[in-house]
Structure formats: structure tokens, C-alpha cells
mmCIF file of C-alpha atoms and ligand atoms in Angstrom:
data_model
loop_
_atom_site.group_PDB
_atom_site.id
_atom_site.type_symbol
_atom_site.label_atom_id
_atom_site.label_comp_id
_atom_site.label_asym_id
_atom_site.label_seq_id
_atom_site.Cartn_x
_atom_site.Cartn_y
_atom_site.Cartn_z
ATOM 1 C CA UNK A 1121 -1.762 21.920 31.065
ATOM 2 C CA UNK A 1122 -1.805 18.280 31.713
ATOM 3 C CA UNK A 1123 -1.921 16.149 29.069
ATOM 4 C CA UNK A 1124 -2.883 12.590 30.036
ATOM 5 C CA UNK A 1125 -2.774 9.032 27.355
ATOM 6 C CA UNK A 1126 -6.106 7.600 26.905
ATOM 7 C CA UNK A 1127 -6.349 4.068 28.464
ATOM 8 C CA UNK A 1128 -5.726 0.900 25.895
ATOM 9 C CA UNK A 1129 -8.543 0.527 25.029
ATOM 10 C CA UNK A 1130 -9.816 3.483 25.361
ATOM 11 C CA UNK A 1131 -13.492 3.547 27.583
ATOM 12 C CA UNK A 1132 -17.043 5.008 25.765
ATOM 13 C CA UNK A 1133 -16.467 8.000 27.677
ATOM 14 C CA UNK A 1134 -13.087 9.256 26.031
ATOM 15 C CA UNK A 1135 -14.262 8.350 22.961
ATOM 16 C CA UNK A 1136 -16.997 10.115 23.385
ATOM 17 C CA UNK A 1137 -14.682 13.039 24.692
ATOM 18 C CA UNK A 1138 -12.216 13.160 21.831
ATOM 19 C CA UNK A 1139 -14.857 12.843 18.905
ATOM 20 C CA UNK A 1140 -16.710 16.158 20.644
ATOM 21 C CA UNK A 1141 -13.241 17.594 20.068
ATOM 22 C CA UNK A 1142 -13.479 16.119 16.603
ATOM 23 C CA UNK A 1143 -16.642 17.412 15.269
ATOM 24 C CA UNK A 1144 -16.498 20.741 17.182
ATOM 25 C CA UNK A 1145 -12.929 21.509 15.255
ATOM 26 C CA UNK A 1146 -14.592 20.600 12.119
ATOM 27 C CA UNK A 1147 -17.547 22.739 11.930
ATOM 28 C CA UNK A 1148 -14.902 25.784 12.486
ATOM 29 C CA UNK A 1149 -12.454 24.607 10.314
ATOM 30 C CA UNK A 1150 -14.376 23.043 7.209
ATOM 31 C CA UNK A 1151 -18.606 23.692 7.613
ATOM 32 C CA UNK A 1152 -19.193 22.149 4.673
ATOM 33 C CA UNK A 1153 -17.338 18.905 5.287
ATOM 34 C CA UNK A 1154 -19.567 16.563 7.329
ATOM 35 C CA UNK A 1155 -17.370 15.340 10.770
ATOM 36 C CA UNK A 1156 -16.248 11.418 11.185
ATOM 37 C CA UNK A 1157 -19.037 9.545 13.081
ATOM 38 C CA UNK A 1158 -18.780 7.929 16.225
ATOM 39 C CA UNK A 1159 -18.265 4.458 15.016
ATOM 40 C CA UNK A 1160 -15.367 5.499 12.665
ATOM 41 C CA UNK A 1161 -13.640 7.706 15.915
ATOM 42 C CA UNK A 1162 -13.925 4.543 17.817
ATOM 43 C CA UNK A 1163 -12.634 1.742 15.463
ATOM 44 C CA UNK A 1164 -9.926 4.047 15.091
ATOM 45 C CA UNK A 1165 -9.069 4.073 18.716
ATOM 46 C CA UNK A 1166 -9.619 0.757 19.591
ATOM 47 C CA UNK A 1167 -8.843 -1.355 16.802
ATOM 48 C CA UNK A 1168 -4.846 -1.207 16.265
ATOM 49 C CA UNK A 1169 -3.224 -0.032 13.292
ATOM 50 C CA UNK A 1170 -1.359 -2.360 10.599
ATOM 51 C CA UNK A 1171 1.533 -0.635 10.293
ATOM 52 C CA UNK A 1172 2.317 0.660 14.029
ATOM 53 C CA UNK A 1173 0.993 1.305 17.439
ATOM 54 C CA UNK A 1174 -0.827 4.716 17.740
ATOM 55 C CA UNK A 1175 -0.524 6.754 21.229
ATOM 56 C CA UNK A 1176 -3.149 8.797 21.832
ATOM 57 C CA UNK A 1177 -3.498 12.250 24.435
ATOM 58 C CA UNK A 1178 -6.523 13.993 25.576
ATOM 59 C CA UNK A 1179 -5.139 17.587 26.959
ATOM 60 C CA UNK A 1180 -6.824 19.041 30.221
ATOM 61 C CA UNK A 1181 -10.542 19.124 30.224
ATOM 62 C CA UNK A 1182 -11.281 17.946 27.107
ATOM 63 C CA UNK A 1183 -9.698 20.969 25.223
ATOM 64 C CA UNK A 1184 -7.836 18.982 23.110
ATOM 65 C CA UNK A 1185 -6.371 15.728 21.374
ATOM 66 C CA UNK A 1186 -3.515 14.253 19.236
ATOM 67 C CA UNK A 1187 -2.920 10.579 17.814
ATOM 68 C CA UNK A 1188 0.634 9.737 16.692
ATOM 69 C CA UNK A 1189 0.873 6.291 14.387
ATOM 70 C CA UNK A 1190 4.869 5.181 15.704
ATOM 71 C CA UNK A 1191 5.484 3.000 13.125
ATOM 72 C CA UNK A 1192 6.647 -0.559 13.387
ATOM 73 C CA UNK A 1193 7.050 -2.240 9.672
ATOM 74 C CA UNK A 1194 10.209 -2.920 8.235
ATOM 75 C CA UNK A 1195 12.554 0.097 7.375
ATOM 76 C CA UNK A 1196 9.864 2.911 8.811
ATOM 77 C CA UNK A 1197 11.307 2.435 12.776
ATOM 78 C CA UNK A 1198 12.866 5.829 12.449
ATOM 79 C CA UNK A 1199 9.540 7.838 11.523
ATOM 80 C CA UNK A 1200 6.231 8.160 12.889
ATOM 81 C CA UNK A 1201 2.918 10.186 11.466
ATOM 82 C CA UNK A 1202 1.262 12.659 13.352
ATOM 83 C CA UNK A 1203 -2.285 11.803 12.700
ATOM 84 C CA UNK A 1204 -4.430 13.649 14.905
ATOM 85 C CA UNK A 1205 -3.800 17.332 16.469
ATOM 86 C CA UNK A 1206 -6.685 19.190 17.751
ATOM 87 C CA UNK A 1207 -7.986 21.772 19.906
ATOM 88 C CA UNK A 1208 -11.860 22.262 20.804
ATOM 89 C CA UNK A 1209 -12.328 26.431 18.790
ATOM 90 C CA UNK A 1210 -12.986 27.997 22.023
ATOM 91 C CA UNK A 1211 -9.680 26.704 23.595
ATOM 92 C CA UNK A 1212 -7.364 28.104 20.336
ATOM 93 C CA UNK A 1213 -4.426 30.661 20.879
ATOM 94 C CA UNK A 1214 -3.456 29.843 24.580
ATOM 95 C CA UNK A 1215 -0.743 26.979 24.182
ATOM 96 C CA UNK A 1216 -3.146 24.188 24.197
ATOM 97 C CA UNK A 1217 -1.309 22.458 20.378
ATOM 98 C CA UNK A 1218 2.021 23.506 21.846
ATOM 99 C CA UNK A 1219 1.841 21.581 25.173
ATOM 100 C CA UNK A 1220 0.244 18.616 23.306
ATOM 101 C CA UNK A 1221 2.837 19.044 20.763
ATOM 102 C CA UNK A 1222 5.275 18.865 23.493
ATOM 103 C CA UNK A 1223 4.499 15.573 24.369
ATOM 104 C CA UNK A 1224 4.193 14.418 20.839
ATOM 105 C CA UNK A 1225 7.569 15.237 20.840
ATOM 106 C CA UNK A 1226 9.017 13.817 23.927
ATOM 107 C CA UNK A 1227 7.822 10.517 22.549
ATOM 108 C CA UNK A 1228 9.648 10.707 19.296
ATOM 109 C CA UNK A 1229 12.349 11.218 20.857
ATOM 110 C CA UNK A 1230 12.130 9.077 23.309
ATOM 111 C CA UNK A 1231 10.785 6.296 20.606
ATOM 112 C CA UNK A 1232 13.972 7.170 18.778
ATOM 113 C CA UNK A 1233 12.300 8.351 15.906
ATOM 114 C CA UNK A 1234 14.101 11.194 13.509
ATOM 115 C CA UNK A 1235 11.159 12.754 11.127
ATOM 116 C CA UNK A 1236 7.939 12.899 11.693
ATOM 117 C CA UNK A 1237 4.767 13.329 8.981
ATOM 118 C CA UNK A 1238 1.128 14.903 8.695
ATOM 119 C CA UNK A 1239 -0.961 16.345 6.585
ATOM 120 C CA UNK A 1240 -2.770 19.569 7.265
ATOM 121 C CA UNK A 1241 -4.959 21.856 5.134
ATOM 122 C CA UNK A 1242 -3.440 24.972 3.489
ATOM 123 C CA UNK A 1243 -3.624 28.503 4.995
ATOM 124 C CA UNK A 1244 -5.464 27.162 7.900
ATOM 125 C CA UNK A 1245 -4.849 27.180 11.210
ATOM 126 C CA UNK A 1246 -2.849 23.383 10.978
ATOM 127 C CA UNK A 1247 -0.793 24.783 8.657
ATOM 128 C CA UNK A 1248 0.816 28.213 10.819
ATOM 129 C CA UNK A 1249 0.808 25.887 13.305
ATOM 130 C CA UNK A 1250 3.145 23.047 11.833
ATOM 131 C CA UNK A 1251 4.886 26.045 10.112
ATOM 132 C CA UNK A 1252 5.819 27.117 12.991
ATOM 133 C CA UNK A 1253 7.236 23.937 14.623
ATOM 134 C CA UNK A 1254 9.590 24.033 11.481
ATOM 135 C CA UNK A 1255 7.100 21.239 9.466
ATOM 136 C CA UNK A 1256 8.121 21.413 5.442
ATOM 137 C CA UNK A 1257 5.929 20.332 2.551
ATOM 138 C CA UNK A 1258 7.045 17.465 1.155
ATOM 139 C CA UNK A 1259 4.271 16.740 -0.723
ATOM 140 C CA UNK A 1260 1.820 19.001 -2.220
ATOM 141 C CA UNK A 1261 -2.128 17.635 -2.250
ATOM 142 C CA UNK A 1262 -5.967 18.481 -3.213
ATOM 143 C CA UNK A 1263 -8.901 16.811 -1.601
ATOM 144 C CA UNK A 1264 -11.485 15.931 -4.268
ATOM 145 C CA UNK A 1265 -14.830 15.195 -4.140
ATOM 146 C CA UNK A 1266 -17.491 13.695 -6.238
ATOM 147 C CA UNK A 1267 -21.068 14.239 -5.780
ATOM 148 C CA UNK A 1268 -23.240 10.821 -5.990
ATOM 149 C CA UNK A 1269 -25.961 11.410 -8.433
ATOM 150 C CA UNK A 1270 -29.659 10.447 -7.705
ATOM 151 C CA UNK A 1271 -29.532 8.299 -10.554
ATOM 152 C CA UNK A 1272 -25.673 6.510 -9.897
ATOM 153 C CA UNK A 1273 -27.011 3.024 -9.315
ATOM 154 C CA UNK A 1274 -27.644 2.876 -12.936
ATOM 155 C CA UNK A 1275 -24.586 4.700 -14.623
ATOM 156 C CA UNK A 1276 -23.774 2.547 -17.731
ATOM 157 C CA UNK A 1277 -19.991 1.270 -17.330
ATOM 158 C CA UNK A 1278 -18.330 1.881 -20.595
ATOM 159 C CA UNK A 1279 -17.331 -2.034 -22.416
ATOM 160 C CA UNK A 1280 -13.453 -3.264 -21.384
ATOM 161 C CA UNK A 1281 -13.440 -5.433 -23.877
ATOM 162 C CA UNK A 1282 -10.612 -8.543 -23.163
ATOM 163 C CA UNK A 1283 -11.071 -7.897 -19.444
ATOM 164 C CA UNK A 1284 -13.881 -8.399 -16.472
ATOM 165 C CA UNK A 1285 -14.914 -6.410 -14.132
ATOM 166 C CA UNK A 1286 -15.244 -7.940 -10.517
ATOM 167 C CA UNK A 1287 -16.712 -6.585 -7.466
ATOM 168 C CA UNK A 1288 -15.558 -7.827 -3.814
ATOM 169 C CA UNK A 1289 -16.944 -6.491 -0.681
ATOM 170 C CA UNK A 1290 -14.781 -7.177 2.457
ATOM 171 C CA UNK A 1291 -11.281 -9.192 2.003
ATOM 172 C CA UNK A 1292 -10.082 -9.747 -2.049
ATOM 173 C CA UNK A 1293 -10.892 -13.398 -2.512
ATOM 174 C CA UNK A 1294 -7.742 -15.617 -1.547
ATOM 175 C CA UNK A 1295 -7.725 -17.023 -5.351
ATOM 176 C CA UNK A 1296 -7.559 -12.881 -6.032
ATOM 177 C CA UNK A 1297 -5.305 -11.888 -3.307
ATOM 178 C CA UNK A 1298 -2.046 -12.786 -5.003
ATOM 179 C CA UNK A 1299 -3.028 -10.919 -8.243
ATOM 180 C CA UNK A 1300 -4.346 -8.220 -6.707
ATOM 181 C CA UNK A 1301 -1.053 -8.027 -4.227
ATOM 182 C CA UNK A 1302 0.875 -7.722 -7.209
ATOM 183 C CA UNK A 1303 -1.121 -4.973 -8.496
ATOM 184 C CA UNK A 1304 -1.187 -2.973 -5.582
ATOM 185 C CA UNK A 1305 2.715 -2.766 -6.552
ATOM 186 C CA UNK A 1306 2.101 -0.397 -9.041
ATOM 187 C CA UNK A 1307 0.490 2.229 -6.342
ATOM 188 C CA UNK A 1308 4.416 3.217 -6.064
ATOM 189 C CA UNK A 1309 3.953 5.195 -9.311
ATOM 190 C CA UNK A 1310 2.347 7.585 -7.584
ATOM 191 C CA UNK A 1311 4.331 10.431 -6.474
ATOM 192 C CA UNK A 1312 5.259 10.406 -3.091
ATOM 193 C CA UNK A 1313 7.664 13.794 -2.671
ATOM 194 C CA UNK A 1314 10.363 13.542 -0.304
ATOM 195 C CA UNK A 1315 8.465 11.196 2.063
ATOM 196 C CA UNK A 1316 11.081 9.992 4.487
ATOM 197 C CA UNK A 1317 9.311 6.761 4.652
ATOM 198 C CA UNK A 1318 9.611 3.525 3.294
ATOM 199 C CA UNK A 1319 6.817 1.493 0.728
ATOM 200 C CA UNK A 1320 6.278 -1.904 1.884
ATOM 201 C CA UNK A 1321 6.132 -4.568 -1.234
ATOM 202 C CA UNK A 1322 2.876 -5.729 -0.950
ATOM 203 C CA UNK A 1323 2.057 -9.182 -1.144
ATOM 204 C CA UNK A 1324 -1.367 -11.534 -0.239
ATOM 205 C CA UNK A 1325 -1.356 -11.547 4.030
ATOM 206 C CA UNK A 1326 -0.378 -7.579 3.658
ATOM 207 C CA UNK A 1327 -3.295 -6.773 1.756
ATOM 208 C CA UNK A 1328 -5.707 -8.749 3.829
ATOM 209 C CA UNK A 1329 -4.779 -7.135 7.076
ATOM 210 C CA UNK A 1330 -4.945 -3.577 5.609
ATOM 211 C CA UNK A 1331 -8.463 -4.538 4.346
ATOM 212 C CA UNK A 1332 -9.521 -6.643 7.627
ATOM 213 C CA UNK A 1333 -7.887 -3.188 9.773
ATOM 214 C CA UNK A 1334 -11.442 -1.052 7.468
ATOM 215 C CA UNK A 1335 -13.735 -3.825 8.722
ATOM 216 C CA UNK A 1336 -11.922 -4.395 12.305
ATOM 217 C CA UNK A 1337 -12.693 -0.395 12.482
ATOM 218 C CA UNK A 1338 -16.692 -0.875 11.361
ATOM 219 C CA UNK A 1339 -16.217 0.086 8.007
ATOM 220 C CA UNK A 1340 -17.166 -1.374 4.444
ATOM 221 C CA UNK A 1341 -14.613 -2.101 1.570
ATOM 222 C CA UNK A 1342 -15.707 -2.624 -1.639
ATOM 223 C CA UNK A 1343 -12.843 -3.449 -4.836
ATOM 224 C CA UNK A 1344 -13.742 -2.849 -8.291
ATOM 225 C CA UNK A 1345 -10.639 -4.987 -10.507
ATOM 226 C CA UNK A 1346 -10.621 -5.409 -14.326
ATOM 227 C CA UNK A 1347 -8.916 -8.920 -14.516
ATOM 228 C CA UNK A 1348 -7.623 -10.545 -17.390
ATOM 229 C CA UNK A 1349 -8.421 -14.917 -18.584
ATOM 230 C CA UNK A 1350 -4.599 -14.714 -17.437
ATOM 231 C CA UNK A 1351 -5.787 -14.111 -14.218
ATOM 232 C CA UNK A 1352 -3.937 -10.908 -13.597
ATOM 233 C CA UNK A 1353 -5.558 -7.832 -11.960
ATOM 234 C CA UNK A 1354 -5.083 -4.867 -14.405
ATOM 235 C CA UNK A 1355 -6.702 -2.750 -12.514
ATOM 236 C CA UNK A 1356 -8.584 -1.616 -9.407
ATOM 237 C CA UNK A 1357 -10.099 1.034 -7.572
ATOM 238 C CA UNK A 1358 -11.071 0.241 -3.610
ATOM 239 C CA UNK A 1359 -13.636 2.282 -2.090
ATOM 240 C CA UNK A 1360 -14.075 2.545 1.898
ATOM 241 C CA UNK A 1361 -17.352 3.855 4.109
ATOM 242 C CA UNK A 1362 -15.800 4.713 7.287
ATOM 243 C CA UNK A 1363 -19.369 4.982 8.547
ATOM 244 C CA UNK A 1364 -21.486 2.550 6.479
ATOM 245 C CA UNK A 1365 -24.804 4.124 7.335
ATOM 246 C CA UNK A 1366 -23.234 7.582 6.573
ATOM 247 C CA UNK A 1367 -23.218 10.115 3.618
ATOM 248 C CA UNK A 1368 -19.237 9.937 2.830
ATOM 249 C CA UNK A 1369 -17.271 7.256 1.233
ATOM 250 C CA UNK A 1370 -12.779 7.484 1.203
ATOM 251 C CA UNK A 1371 -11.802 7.001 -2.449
ATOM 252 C CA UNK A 1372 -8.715 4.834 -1.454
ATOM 253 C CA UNK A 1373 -6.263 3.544 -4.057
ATOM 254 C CA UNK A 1374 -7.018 3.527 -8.079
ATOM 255 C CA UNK A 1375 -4.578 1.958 -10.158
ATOM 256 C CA UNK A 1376 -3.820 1.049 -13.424
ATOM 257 C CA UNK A 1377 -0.565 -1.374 -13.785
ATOM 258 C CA UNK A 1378 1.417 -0.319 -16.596
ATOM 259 C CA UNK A 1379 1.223 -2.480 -19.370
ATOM 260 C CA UNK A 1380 -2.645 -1.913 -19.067
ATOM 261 C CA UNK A 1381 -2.739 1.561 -19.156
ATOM 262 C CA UNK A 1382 -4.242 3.607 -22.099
ATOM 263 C CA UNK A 1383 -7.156 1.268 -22.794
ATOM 264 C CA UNK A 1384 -10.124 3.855 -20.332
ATOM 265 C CA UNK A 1385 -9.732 0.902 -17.407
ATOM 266 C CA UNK A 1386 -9.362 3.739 -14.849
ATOM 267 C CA UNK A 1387 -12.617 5.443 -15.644
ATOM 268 C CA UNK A 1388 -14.338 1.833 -16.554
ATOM 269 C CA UNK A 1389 -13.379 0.570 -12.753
ATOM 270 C CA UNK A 1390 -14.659 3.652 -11.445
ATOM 271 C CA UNK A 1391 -18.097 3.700 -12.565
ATOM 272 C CA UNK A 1392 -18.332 0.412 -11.830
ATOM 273 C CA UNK A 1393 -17.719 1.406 -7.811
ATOM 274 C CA UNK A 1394 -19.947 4.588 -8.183
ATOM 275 C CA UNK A 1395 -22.712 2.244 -9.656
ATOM 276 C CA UNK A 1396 -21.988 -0.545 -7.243
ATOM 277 C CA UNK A 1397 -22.026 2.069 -4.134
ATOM 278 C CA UNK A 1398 -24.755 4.114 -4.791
ATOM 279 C CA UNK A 1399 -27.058 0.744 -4.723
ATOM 280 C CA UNK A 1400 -25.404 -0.824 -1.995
ATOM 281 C CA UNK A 1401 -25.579 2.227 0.035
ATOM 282 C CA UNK A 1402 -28.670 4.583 -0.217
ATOM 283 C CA UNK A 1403 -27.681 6.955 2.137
ATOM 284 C CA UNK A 1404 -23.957 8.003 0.463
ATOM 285 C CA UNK A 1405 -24.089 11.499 -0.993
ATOM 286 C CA UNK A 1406 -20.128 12.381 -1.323
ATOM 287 C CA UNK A 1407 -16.446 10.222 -2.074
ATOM 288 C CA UNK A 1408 -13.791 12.303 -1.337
ATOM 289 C CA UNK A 1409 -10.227 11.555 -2.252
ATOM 290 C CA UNK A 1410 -6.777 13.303 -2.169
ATOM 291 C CA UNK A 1411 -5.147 13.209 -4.973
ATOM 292 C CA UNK A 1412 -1.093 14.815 -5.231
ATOM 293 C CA UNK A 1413 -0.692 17.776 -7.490
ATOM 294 C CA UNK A 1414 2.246 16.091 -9.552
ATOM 295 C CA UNK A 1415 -0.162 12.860 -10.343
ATOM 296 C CA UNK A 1416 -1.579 14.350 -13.441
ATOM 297 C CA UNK A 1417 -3.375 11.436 -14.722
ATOM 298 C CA UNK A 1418 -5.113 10.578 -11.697
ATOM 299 C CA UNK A 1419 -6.352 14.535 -11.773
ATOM 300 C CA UNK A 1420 -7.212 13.868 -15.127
ATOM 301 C CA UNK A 1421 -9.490 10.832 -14.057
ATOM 302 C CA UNK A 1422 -10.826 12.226 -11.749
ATOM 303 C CA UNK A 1423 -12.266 15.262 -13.395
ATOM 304 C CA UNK A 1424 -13.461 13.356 -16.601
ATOM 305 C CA UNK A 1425 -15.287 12.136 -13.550
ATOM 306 C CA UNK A 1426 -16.592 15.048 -11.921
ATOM 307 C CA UNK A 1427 -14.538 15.240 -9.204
ATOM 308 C CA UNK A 1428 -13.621 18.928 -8.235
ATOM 309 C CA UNK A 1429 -10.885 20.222 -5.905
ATOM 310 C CA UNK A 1430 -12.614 21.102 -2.740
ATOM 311 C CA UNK A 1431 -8.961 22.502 -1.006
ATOM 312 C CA UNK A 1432 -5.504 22.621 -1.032
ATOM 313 C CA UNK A 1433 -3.544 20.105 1.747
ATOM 314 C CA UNK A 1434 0.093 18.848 1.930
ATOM 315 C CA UNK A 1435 1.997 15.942 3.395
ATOM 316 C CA UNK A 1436 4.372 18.010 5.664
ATOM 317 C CA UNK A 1437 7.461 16.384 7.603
ATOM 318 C CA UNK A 1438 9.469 17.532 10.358
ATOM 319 C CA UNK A 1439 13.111 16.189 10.343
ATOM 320 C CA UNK A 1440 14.065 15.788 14.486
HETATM 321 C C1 LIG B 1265 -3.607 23.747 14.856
HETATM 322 C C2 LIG B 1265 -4.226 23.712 16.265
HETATM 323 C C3 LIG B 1265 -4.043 22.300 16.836
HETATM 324 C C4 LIG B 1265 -3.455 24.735 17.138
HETATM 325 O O1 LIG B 1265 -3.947 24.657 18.454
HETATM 326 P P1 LIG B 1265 -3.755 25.875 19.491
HETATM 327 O O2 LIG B 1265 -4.008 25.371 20.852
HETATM 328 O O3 LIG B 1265 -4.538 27.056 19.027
HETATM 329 O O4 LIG B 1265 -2.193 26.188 19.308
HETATM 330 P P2 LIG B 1265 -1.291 27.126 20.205
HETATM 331 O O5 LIG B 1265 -2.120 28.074 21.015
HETATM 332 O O6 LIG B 1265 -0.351 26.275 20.968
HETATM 333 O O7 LIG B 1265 -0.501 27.950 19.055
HETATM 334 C C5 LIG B 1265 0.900 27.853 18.871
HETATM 335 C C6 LIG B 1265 1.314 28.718 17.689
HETATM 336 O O8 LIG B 1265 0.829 28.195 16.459
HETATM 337 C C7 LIG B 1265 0.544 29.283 15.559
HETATM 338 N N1 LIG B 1265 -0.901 29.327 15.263
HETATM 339 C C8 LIG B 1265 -1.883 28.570 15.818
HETATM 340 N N2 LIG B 1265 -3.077 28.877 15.268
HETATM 341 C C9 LIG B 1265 -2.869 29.853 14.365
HETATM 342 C C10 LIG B 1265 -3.705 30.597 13.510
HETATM 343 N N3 LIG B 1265 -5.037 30.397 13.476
HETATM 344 N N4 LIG B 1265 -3.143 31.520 12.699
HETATM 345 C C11 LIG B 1265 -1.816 31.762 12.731
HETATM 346 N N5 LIG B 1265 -0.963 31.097 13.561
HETATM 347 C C12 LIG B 1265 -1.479 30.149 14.352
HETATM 348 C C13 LIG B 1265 0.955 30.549 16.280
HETATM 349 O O9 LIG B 1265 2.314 30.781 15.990
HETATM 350 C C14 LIG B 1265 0.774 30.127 17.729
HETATM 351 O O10 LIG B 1265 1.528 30.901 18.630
HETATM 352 P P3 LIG B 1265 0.900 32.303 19.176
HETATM 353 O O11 LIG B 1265 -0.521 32.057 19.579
HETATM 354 O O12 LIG B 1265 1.793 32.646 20.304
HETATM 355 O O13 LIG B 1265 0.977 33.247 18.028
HETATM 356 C C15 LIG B 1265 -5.729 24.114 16.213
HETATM 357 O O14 LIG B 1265 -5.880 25.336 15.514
HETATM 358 C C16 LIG B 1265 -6.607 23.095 15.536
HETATM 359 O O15 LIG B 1265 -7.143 22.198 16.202
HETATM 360 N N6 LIG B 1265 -6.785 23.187 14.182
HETATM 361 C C17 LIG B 1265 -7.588 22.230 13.431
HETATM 362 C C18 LIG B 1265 -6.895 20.873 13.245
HETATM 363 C C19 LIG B 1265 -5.549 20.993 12.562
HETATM 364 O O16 LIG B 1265 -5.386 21.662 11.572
HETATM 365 N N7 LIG B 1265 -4.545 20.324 13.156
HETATM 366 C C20 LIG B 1265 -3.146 20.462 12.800
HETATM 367 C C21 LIG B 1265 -2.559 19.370 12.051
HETATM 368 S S1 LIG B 1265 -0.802 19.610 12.022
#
């Protein structure tokens, strides 16, 4: 099987190749989850990542794919995340995933890299797959999703009294970005199993290249923050359409830093972003989110919400 690298950048026609491979693996593996778009498969192969330098393979004649992120920040040299492996359905069970895996591997080894990381769904296909290659959980998952009601764009956002609820689309403000750096710090409450990788502290120009990486990619980020006349960001939730014309929005990080917590911020900034969505963007039906099983007040959010569990994932890691 030969398994070639897709050229940097890659052309229209192996984009066009690897999201067929894409949305063909999805409607066997989850019908009732709507596929990536185009524009989101090709911001993700063109525009490159924050954290490392993805290497992308197409295997044979289109009968398969896999992205691996090698990462380059500080103190995360020695790991790498697997974040695409796929095979077209009709091409399963006859060695296409190994011999892609194969190469994954070569270059992890060759990159010098000791553990790699992905996340798969449960009892699928992904899973006895990476199960077999030795992959562990590390970090057990759900994907939620919440339904966007007809009538979102005029939820009424409970009162936070002694704080104010801003909305930015795009970039955080550079009067913002320190405060909401700052806040991002407390995203390390949330469990993160026995991740071999390292957090990053996050400060101003790391935030704005994470955000301008969603708009570099054709996407649309919106933050919801409660700030404080102190001028400190107490909370936030960020919400990202991968696809702005689409039906699905990525629930990214919701936090609440600690000396705020307790006073129904989470669920205020929240509905703020569901209101603030559904106006901005008629077409958006569905935000899905994964949230870790051990991150019990997130789950609890999330449900007061109306988010349910739609299925069962994990982180899993492979020590080389
Ligand atoms: C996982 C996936 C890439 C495997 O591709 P593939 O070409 O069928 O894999 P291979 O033929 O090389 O299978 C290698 C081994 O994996 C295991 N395996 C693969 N699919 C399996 C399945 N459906 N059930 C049980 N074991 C399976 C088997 O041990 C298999 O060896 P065998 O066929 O000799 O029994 C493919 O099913 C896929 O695209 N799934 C959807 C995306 C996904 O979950 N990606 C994985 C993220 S880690």
C-alpha cells in the first residue's frame, strides 16, 4: 500500500480527496452526526497549527488518511497527537489503518517523539483499532450536545449582579487580552488524566494566535466573559463555528476562575453565547462539546443546560 504526504499546501484536489474520506467514514461511523464541511477540512490543512507542524498521508487511491500534530511548544517535543486516522468503509479490514499507522509511526520515531495521543469513540471501530496498537485510556470523555431552540435568540440571561457580560467576536480585545490570558489559567482545573503532555501558561500573544489559528482556518469565534469594575475576567465561555454557514458550533473552553465560582456565572455566560449565536447565526441547529467524566461540575452545567451525552470517547496514549 503506498502511502504518500500531501504536498504543503496541500492542492483543491487532495482536499477534496481526504474530506470524501472524511464524510464517507462519518456517515458509517456516526449517521446522526453531520460531517466537517469543506471549508473547515481545508483551513485545517492549509493553515498551520499553533502548537506544532501537522504531517498529513493520503494511503493508495484515496482509501485512506491520517494527520499527526508533532508538537513544537515548550516541554511537549517528546509527544505528538494523532489527529486524524481514517479509512473510506468499503476499504476496512484489509491493512489499510495498519500501513498508515506504520508510517505514523516511523515518524515518531524518527521525530524522536516517546508517547503519542488521540481520541477515539468507544466500542467503535477507532477504539479495537488503537486497542490493538497497545493505545491506553488516559482520559475518559462524553461528547455533549445541545439542541438550539427556535426561540434561542431571545433566552433571558439570568442578572450577574457586580459583574458584565461582554461579547467579542474574533480576537479578545487587546485591553481584554491580558485579563482574559489570566483567566484562561484556570482551564488547568480541569482534569486532564495521565496526559503525558505539558499545559502552556497562557498569557496575551498565546491567546491571540490560538483565536487568529479559528479565523486563519475560516471559522467564527465568539467569547462570552463576565468581567468585574476591577477589570478582571471571572469568567468565559468561547464558542467556535468551524463552518460559519453550517448547522454545528464546538463548545470550546468554559471557565469559572475560582474565587468567582458559586455565584451561577457558568450558566449566566452560557446563555449569553446561546442567545448571542442563535441571532448571529440562523442556520446553527447543534453545539457539541466534550466534556471529561471526572469534571463533575462542568456535567452539571451542562445538563442544567440541556446538554445530553450523545457517546462515550477517551483521550488514549500510546507510550513508544
Ligand atoms: C479505525 C480504522 C482507521 C481502521 O482501519 P482499517 O483499515 O480497517 O484497519 P486494519 O484493516 O489495518 O485493521 C487492523 C486491526 O485493527 C482491529 N480492528 C479494525 N477495525 C475493527 C473493528 N471494526 N472491530 C474490531 N477490530 C477492528 C483489528 O484487530 C484489525 O486486524 P484484523 O483485521 O486482522 O482483525 C477505520 O475503522 C476507521 O476509519 N474508523 C473511523 C475513524 C476512527 O475511529 N479512527 C481511529 C482513531 S484512533
Amino acid at each position: 500500500m503506498r502511502i504518500r504526504a500531501l504536498s504543503v499546501p496541500p492542492t483543491d484536489t487532495e482536499v477534496d480527496d481526504w474530506w470524501a474520506v472524511l464524510v464517507a467514514a462519518q456517515a458509517a461511523d456516526l449517521p446522526g452526526v453531520p460531517a466537517p464541511g469543506r471549508t473547515e477540512i481545508a483551513g485545517r490543512l492549509r493553515v498551520p497549527g499553533a502548537r506544532g507542524r501537522f504531517v498529513n498521508w493520503a494511503a493508495g487511491d484515496g482509501e485512506g488518511i491520517a494527520s499527526l500534530l508533532l508538537f513544537t511548544d515548550e516541554g511537549n517535543t517528546h509527544t505528538a497527537f494523532l489527529d486524524v486516522m481514517a479509512v473510506r468503509p468499503d476499504a476496512r479490514r484489509r491493512g489499510v489503518g495498519t500501513a498508515l499507522w506504520q508510517r505514523v509511526r516511523e515518524e515518531l520515531l524518527g521525530q524522536g517523539r516517546t508517547s503519542v495521543a488521540t481520541t477515539t469513540d468507544l466500542g467503535g471501530p477507532g477504539h479495537a483499532f488503537a486497542q490493538g496498537l497497545g493505545f491506553e485510556s488516559v482520559l475518559p470523555l462524553g461528547w455533549y450536545v445541545g439542541e438550539v431552540p427556535a426561540d434561542a435568540a431571545g433566552i433571558r440571561v439570568p442578572a450577574t449582579p457586580g459583574y458584565e457580560l461582554l461579547v467579542w467576536h474574533g480576537l479578545v480585545p487587546d485591553a481584554w487580552a491580558g485579563a482574559a490570558a489570566l483567566a484562561h489559567g484556570a482551564m488547568e482545573d480541569a482534569p486532564s488524566g495521565g496526559l503525558d503532555e505539558r499545559i502552556q501558561a497562557w498569557t496575551a500573544p498565546r491567546l491571540h494566535a490560538a483565536h487568529r489559528l479559528v479565523l486563519d482556518r475560516g471559522g467564527e469565534l465568539t467569547t462570552v466573559a463576565a468581567v468585574t469594575p476591577a477589570g478582571e475576567v471571572a469568567a468565559y465561555t468561547e464558542l467556535v463555528l468551524p463552518d460559519p454557514a453550517g448547522p454545528c458550533a464546538l463548545q470550546y473552553d468554559t471557565v469559572v476562575v475560582p474565587a468567582h465560582r458559586g455565584h451561577g456565572l457558568g450558566r449566566a455566560v452560557k446563555l449569553r453565547m446561546l442567545a448571542q449565536a442563535a441571532a448571529r447565526y440562523p442556520a446553527l441547529r447543534a453545539v457539541r462539546t466534550t466534556v471529561a467524566d471526572a469534571n463533575t461540575p462542568m456535567r452539571a452545567v451542562n445538563e442544567a443546560l440541556g446538554y445530553r451525552r450523545e457517546r462515550d470517547a477517551a483521550v488514549l496514549q500510546l507510550k513508544l
